[in-house]
JSON list of C-alpha atoms in Angstrom, two decimals:
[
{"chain": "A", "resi": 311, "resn": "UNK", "atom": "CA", "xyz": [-3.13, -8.72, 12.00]},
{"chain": "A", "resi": 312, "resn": "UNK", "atom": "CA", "xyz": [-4.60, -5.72, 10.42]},
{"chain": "A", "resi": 313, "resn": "UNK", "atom": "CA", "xyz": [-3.11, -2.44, 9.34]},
{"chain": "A", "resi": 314, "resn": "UNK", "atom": "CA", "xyz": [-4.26, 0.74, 8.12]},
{"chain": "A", "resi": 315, "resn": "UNK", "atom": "CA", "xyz": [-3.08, 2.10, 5.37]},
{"chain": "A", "resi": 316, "resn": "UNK", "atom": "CA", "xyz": [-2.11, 5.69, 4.26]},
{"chain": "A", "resi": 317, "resn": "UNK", "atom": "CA", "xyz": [-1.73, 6.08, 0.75]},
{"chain": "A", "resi": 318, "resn": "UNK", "atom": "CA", "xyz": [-0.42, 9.84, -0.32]},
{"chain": "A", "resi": 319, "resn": "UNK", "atom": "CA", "xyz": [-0.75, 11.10, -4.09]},
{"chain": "A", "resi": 320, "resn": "UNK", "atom": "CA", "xyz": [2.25, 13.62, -5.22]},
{"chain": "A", "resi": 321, "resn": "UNK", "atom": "CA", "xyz": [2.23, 17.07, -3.16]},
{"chain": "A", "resi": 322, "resn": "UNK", "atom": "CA", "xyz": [2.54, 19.87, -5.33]},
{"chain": "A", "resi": 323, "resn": "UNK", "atom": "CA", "xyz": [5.97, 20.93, -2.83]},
{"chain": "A", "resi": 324, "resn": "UNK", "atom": "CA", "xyz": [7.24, 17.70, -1.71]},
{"chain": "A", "resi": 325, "resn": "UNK", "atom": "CA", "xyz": [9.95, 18.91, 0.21]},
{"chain": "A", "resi": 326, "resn": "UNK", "atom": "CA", "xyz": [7.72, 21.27, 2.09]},
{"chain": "A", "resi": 327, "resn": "UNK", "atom": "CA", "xyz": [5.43, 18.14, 2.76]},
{"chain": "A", "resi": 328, "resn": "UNK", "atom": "CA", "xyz": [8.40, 15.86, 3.78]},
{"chain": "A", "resi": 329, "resn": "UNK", "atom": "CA", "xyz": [9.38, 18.57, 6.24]},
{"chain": "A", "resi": 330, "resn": "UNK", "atom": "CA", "xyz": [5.73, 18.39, 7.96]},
{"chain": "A", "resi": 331, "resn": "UNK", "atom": "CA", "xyz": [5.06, 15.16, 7.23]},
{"chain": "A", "resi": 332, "resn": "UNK", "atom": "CA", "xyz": [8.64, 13.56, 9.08]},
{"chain": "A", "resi": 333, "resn": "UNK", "atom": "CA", "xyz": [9.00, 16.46, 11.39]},
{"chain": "A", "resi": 334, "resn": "UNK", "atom": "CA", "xyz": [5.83, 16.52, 12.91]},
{"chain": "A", "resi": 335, "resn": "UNK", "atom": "CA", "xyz": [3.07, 13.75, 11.91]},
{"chain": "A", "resi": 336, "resn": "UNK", "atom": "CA", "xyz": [4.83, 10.51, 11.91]},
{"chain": "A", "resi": 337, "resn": "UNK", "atom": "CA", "xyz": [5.75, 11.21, 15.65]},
{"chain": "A", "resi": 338, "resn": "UNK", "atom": "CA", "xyz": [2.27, 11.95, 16.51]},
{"chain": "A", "resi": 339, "resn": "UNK", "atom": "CA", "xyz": [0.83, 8.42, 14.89]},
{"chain": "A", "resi": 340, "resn": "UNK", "atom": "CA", "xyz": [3.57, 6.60, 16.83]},
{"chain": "A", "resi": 341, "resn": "UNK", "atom": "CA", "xyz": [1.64, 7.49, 20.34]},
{"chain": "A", "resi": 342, "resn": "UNK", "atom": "CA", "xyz": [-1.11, 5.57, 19.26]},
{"chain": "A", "resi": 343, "resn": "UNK", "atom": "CA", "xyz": [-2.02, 3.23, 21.61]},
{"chain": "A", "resi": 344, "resn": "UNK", "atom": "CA", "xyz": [-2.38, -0.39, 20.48]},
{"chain": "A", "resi": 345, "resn": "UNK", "atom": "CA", "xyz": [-0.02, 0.47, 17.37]},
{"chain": "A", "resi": 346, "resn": "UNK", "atom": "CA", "xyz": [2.63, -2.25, 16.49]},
{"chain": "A", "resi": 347, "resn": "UNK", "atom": "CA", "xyz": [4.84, -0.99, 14.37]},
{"chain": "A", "resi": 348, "resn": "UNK", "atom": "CA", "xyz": [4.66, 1.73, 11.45]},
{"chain": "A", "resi": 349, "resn": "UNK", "atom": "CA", "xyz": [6.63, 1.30, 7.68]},
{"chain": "A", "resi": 350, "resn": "UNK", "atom": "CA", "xyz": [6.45, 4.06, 5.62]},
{"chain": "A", "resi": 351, "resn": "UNK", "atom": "CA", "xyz": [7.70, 4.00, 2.27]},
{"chain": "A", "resi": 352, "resn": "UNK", "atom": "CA", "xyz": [8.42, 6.93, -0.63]},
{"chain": "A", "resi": 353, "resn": "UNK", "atom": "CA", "xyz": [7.35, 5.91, -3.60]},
{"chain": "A", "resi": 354, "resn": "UNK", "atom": "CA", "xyz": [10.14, 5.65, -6.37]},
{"chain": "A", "resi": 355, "resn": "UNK", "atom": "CA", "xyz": [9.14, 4.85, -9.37]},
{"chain": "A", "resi": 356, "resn": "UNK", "atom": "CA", "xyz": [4.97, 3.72, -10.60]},
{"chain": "A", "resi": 357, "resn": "UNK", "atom": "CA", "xyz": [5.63, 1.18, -13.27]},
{"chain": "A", "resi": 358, "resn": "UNK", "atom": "CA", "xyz": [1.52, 0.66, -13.94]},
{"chain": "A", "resi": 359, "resn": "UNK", "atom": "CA", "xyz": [-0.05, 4.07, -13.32]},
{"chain": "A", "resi": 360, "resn": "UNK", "atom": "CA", "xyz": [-3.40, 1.55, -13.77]},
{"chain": "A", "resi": 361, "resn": "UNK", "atom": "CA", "xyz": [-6.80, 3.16, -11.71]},
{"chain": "A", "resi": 362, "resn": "UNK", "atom": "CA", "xyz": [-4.64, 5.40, -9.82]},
{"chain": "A", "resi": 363, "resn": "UNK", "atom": "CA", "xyz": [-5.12, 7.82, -13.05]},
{"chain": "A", "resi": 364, "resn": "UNK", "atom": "CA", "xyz": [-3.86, 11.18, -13.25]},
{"chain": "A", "resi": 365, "resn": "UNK", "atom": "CA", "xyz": [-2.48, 10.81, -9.40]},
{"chain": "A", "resi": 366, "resn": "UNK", "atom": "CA", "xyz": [0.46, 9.92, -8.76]},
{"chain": "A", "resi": 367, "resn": "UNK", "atom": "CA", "xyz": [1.24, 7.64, -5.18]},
{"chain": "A", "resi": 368, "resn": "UNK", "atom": "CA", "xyz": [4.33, 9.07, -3.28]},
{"chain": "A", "resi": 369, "resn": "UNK", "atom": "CA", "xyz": [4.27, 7.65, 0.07]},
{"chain": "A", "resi": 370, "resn": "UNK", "atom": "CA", "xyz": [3.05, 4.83, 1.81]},
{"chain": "A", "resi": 371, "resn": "UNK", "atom": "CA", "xyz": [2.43, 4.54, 5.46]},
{"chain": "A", "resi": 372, "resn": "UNK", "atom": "CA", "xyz": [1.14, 1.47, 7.09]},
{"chain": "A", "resi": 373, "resn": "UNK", "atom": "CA", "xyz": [0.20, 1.07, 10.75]},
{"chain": "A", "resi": 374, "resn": "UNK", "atom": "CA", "xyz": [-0.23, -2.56, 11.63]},
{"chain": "A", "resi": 375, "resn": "UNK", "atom": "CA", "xyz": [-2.67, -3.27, 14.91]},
{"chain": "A", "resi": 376, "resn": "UNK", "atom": "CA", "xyz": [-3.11, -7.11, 16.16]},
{"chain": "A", "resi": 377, "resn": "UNK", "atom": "CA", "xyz": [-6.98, -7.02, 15.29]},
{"chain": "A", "resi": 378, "resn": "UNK", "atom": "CA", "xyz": [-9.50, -4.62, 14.31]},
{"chain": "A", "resi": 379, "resn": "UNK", "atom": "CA", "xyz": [-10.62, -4.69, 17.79]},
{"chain": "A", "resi": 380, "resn": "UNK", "atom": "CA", "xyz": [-7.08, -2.80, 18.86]},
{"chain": "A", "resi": 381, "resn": "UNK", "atom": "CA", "xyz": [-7.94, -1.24, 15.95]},
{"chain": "A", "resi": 382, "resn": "UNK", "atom": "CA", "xyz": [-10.83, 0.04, 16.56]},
{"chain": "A", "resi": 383, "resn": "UNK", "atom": "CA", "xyz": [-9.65, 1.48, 19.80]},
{"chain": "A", "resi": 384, "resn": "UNK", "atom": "CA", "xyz": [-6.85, 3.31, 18.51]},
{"chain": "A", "resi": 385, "resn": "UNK", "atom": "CA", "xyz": [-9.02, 5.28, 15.95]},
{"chain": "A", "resi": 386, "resn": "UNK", "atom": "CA", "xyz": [-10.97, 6.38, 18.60]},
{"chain": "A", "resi": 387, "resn": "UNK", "atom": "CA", "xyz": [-7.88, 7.17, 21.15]},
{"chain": "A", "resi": 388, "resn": "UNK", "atom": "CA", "xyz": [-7.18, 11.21, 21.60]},
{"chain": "A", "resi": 389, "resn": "UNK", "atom": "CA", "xyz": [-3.48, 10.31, 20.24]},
{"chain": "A", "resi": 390, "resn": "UNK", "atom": "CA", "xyz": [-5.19, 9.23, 16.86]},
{"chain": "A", "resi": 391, "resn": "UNK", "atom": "CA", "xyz": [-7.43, 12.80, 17.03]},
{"chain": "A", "resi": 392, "resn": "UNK", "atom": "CA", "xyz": [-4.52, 14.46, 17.51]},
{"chain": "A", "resi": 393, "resn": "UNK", "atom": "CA", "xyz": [-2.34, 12.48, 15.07]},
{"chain": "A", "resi": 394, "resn": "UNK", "atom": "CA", "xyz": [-5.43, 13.54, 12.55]},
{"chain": "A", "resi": 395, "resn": "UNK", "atom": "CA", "xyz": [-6.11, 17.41, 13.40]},
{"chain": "A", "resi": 396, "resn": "UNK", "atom": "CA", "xyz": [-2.04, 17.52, 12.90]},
{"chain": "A", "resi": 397, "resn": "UNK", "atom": "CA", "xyz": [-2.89, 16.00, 9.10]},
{"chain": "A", "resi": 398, "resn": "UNK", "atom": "CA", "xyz": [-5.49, 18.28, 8.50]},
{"chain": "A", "resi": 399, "resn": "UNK", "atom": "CA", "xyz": [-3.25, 21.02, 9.02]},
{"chain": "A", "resi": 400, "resn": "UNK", "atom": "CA", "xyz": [-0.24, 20.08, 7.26]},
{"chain": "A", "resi": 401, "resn": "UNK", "atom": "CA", "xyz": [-2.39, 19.91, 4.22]},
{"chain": "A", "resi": 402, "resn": "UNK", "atom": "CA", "xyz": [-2.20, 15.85, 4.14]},
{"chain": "A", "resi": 403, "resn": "UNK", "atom": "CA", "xyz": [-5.84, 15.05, 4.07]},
{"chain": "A", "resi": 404, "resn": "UNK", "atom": "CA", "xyz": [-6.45, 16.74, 0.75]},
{"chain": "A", "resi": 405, "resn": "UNK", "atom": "CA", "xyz": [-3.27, 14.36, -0.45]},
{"chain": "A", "resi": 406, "resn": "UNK", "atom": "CA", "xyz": [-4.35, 11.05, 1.15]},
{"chain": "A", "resi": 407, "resn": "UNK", "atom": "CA", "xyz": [-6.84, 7.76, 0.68]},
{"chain": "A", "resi": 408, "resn": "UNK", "atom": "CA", "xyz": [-6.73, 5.63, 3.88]},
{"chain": "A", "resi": 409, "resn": "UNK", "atom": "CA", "xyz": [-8.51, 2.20, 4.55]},
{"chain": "A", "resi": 410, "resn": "UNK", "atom": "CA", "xyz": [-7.73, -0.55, 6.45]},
{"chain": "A", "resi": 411, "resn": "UNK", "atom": "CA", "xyz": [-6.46, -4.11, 5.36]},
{"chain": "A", "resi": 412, "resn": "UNK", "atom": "CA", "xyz": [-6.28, -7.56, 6.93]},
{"chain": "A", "resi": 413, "resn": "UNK", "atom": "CA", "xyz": [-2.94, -8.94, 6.45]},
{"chain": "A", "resi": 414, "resn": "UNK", "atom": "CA", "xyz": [-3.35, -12.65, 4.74]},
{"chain": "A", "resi": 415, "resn": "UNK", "atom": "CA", "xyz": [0.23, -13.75, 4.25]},
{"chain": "B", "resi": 1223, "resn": "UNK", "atom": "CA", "xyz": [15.07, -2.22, 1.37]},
{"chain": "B", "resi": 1224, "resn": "UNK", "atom": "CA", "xyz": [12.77, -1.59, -1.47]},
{"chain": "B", "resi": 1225, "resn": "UNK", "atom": "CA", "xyz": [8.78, -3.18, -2.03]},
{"chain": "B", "resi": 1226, "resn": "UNK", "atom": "CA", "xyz": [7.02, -3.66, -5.36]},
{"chain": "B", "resi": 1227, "resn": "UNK", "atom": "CA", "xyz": [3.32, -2.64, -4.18]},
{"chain": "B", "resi": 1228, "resn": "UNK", "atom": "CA", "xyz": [0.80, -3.82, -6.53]},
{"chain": "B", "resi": 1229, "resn": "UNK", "atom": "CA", "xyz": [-2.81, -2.17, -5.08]},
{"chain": "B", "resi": 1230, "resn": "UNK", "atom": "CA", "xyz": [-6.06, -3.75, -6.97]},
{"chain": "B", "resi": 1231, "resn": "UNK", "atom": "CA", "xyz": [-9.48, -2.62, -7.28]},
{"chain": "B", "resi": 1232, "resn": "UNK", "atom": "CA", "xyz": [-12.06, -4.30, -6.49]},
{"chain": "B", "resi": 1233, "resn": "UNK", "atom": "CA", "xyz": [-12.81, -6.83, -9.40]},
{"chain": "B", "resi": 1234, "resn": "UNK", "atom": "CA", "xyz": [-16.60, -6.97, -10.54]},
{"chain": "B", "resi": 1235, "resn": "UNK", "atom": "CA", "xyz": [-16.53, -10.93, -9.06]},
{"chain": "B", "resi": 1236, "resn": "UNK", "atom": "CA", "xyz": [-14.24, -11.17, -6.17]},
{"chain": "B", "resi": 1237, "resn": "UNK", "atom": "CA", "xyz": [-14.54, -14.40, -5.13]},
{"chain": "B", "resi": 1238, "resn": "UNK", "atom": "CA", "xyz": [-13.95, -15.46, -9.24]},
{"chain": "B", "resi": 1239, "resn": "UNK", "atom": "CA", "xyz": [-10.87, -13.28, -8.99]},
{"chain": "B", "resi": 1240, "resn": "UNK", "atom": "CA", "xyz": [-9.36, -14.34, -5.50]},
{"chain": "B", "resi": 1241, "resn": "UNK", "atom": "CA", "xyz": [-9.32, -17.83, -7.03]},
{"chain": "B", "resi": 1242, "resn": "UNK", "atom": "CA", "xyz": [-7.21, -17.28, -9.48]},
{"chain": "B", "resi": 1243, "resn": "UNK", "atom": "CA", "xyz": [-4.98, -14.77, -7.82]},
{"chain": "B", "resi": 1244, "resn": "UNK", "atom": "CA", "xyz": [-4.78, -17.10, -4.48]},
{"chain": "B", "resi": 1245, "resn": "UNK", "atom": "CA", "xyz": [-4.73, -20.40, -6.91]},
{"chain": "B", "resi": 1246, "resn": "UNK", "atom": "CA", "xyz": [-1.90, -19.40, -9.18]},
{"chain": "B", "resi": 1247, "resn": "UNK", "atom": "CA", "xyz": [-0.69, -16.18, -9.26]},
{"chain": "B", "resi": 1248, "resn": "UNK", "atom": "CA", "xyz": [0.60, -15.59, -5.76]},
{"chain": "B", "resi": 1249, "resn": "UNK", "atom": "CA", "xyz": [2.23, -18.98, -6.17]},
{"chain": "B", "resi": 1250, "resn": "UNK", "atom": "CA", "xyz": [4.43, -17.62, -9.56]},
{"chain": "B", "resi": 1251, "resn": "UNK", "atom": "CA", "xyz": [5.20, -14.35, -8.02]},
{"chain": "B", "resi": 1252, "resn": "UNK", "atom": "CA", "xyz": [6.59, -16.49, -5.21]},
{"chain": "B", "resi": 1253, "resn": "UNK", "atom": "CA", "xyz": [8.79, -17.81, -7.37]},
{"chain": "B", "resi": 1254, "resn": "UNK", "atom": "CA", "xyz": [11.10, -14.41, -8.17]},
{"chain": "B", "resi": 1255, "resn": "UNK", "atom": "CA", "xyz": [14.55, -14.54, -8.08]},
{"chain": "B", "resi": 1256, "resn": "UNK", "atom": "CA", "xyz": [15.65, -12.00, -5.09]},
{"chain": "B", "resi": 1257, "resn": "UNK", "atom": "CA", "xyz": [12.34, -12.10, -3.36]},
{"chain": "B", "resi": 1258, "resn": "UNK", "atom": "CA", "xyz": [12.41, -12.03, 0.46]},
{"chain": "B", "resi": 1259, "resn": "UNK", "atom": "CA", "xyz": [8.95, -11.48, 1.47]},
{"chain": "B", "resi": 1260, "resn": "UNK", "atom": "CA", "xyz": [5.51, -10.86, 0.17]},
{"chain": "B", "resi": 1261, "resn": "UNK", "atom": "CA", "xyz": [2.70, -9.42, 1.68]},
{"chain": "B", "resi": 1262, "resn": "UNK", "atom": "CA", "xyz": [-0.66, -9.82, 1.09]},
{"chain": "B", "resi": 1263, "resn": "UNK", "atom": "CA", "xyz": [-3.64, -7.86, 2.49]},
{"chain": "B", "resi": 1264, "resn": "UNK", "atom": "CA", "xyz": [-7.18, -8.12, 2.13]},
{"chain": "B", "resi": 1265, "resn": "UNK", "atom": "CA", "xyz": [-8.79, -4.71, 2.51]},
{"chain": "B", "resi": 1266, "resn": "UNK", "atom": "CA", "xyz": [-11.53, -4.98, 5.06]},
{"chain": "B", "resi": 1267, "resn": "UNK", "atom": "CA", "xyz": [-13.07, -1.18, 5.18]},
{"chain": "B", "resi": 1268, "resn": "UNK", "atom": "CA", "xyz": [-12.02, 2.23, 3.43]},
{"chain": "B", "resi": 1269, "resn": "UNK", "atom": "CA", "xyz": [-12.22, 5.54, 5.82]},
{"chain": "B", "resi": 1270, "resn": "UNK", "atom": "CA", "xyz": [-11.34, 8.09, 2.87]},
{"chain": "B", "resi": 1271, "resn": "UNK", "atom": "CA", "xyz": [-11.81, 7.36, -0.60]},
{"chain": "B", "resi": 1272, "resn": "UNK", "atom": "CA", "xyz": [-9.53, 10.53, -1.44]},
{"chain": "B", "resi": 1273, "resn": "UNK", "atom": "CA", "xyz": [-7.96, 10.45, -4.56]},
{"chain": "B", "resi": 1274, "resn": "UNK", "atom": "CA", "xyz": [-8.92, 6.66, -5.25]},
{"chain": "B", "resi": 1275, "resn": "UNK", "atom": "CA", "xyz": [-12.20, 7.92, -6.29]},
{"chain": "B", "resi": 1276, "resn": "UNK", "atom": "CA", "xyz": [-14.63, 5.69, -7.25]},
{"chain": "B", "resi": 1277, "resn": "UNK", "atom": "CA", "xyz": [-12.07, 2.64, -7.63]},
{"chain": "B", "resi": 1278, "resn": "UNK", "atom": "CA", "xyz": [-12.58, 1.06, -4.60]},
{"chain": "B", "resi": 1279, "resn": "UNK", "atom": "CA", "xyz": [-9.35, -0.60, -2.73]},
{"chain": "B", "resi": 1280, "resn": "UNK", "atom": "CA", "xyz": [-9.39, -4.22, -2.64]},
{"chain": "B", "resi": 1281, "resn": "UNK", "atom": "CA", "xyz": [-5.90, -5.79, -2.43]},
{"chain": "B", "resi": 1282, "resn": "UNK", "atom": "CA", "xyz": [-2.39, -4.94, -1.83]},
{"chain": "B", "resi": 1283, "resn": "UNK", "atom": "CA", "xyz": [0.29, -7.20, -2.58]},
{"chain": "B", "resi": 1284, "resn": "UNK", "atom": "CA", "xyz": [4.03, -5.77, -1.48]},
{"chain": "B", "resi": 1285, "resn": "UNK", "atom": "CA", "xyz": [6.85, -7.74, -2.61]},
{"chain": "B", "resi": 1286, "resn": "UNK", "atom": "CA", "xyz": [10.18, -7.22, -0.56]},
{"chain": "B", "resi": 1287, "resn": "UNK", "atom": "CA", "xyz": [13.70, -6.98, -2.13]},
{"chain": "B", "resi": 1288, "resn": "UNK", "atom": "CA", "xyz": [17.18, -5.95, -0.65]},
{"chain": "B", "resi": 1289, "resn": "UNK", "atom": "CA", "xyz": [17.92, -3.31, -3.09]},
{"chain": "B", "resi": 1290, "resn": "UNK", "atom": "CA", "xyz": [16.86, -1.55, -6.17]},
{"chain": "B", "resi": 1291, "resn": "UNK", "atom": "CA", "xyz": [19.15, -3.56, -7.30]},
{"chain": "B", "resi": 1292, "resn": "UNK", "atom": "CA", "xyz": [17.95, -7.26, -6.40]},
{"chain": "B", "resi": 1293, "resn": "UNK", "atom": "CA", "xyz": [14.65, -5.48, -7.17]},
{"chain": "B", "resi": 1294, "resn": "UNK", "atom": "CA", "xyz": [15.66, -4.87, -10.85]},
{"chain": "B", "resi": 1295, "resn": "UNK", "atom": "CA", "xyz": [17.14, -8.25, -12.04]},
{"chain": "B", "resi": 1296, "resn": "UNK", "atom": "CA", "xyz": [13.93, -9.45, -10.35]},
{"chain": "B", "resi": 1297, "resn": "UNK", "atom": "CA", "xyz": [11.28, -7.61, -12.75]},
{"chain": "B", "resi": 1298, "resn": "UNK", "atom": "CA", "xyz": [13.68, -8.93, -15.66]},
{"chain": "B", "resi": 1299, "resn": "UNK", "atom": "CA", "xyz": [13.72, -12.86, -14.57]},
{"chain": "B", "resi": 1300, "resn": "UNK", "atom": "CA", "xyz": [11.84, -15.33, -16.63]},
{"chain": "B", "resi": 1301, "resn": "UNK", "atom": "CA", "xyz": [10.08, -16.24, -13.25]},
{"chain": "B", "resi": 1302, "resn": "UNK", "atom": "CA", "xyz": [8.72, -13.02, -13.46]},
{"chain": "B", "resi": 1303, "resn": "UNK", "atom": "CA", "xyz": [7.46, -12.59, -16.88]},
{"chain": "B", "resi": 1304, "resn": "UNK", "atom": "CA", "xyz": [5.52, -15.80, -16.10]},
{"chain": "B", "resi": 1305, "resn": "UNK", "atom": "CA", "xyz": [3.62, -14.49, -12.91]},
{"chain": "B", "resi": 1306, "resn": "UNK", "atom": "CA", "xyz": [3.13, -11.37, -15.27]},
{"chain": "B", "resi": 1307, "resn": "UNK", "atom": "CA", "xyz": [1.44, -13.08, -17.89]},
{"chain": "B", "resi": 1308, "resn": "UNK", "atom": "CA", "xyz": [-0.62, -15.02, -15.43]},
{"chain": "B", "resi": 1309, "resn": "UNK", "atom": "CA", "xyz": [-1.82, -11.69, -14.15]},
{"chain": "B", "resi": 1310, "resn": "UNK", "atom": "CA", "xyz": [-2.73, -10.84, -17.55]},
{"chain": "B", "resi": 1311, "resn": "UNK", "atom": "CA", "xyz": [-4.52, -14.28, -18.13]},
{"chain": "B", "resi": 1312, "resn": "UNK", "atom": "CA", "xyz": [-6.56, -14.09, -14.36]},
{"chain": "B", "resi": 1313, "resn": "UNK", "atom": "CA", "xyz": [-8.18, -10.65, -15.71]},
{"chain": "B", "resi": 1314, "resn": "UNK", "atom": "CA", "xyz": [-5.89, -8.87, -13.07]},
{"chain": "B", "resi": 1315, "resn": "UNK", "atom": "CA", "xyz": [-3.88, -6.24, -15.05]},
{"chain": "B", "resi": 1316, "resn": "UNK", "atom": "CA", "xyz": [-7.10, -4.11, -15.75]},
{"chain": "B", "resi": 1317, "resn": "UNK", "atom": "CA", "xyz": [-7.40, -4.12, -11.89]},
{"chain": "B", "resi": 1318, "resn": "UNK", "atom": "CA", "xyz": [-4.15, -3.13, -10.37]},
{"chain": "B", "resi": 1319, "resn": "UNK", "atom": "CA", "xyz": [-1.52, -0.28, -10.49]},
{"chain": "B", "resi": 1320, "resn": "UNK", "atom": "CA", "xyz": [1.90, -0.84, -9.46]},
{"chain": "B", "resi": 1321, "resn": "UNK", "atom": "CA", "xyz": [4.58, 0.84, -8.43]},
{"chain": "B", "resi": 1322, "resn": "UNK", "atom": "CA", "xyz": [7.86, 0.73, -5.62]},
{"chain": "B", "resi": 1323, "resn": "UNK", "atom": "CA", "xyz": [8.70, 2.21, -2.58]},
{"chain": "B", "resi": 1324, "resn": "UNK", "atom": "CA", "xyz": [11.83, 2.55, -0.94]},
{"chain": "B", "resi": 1325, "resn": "UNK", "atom": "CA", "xyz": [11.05, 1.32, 2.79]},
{"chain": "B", "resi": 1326, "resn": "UNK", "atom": "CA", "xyz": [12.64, 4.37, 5.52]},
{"chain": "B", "resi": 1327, "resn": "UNK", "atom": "CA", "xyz": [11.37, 2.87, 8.56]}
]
């Protein structure tokens, strides 16, 4: 199992971001083909602020696939280009880090 | 439902690093008080850096309790403060930021 992970630092109008973000994006990821399941998390309180610096992490989306091979596919599906051009515009890829991540245990 | 993410860089020697994290720490965190599930992912590529920067993703460890509640009395067990101080011993608190996320979906 692998899953890729969205990682979002604090937007400067989180409500405005949540709005977007909820209203729009999160429906367009879940037409990904291959996609399992999706958890995304809001970010509560950072108790070691550690590398992450100056940034702080407000929301966590993961988007688990059964291998990178599914994977693989879905980032190159036209659901995932849409998914993305919808980020772009809601201001979310100036906010976000995203890399993938085998699941171990 | 509410996870404790800890997110680490990667370490200058990972495979010196993933022995002591895999040999003994993972066990001691296992042993919180409250814990239902911990997750542990290995992160196989990053797509954008974003705000990470130059600290390069390496591992995610999310630790599942009921509540904020559970989650509390679990940072303030004595099981706890051990695994802590084990991640202090392995080198790993230089490495890691940590914070929690309430889980929506």
């Amino acid at each position: 199992m692998i899953k890729y992970i969205a990682l979002y630092r604090r937007p400067d109008d989180p409500g405005a971001f949540d709005e977007k973000y909820f209203g729009s994006h999160l429906d367009l990821v879940g037409n990904t083909p291959g996609l399992l399941r999706t958890e995304v998390a809001k970010v509560r309180r950072v108790f070691v602020p550690g590398f992450l610096g100056e940034s702080e992490p407000y929301l966590v989306a993961e988007m688990y696939f059964a291998d990178e091979a599914a994977m693989k596919a879905a980032l190159q599906s036209p659901e995932w280009q849409v998914a993305g051009a919808n980020l772009s515009e809601i201001g979310g890829l100036d906010l976000v880090a995203m890399f993938a991540a085998e699941v171990l245990s």
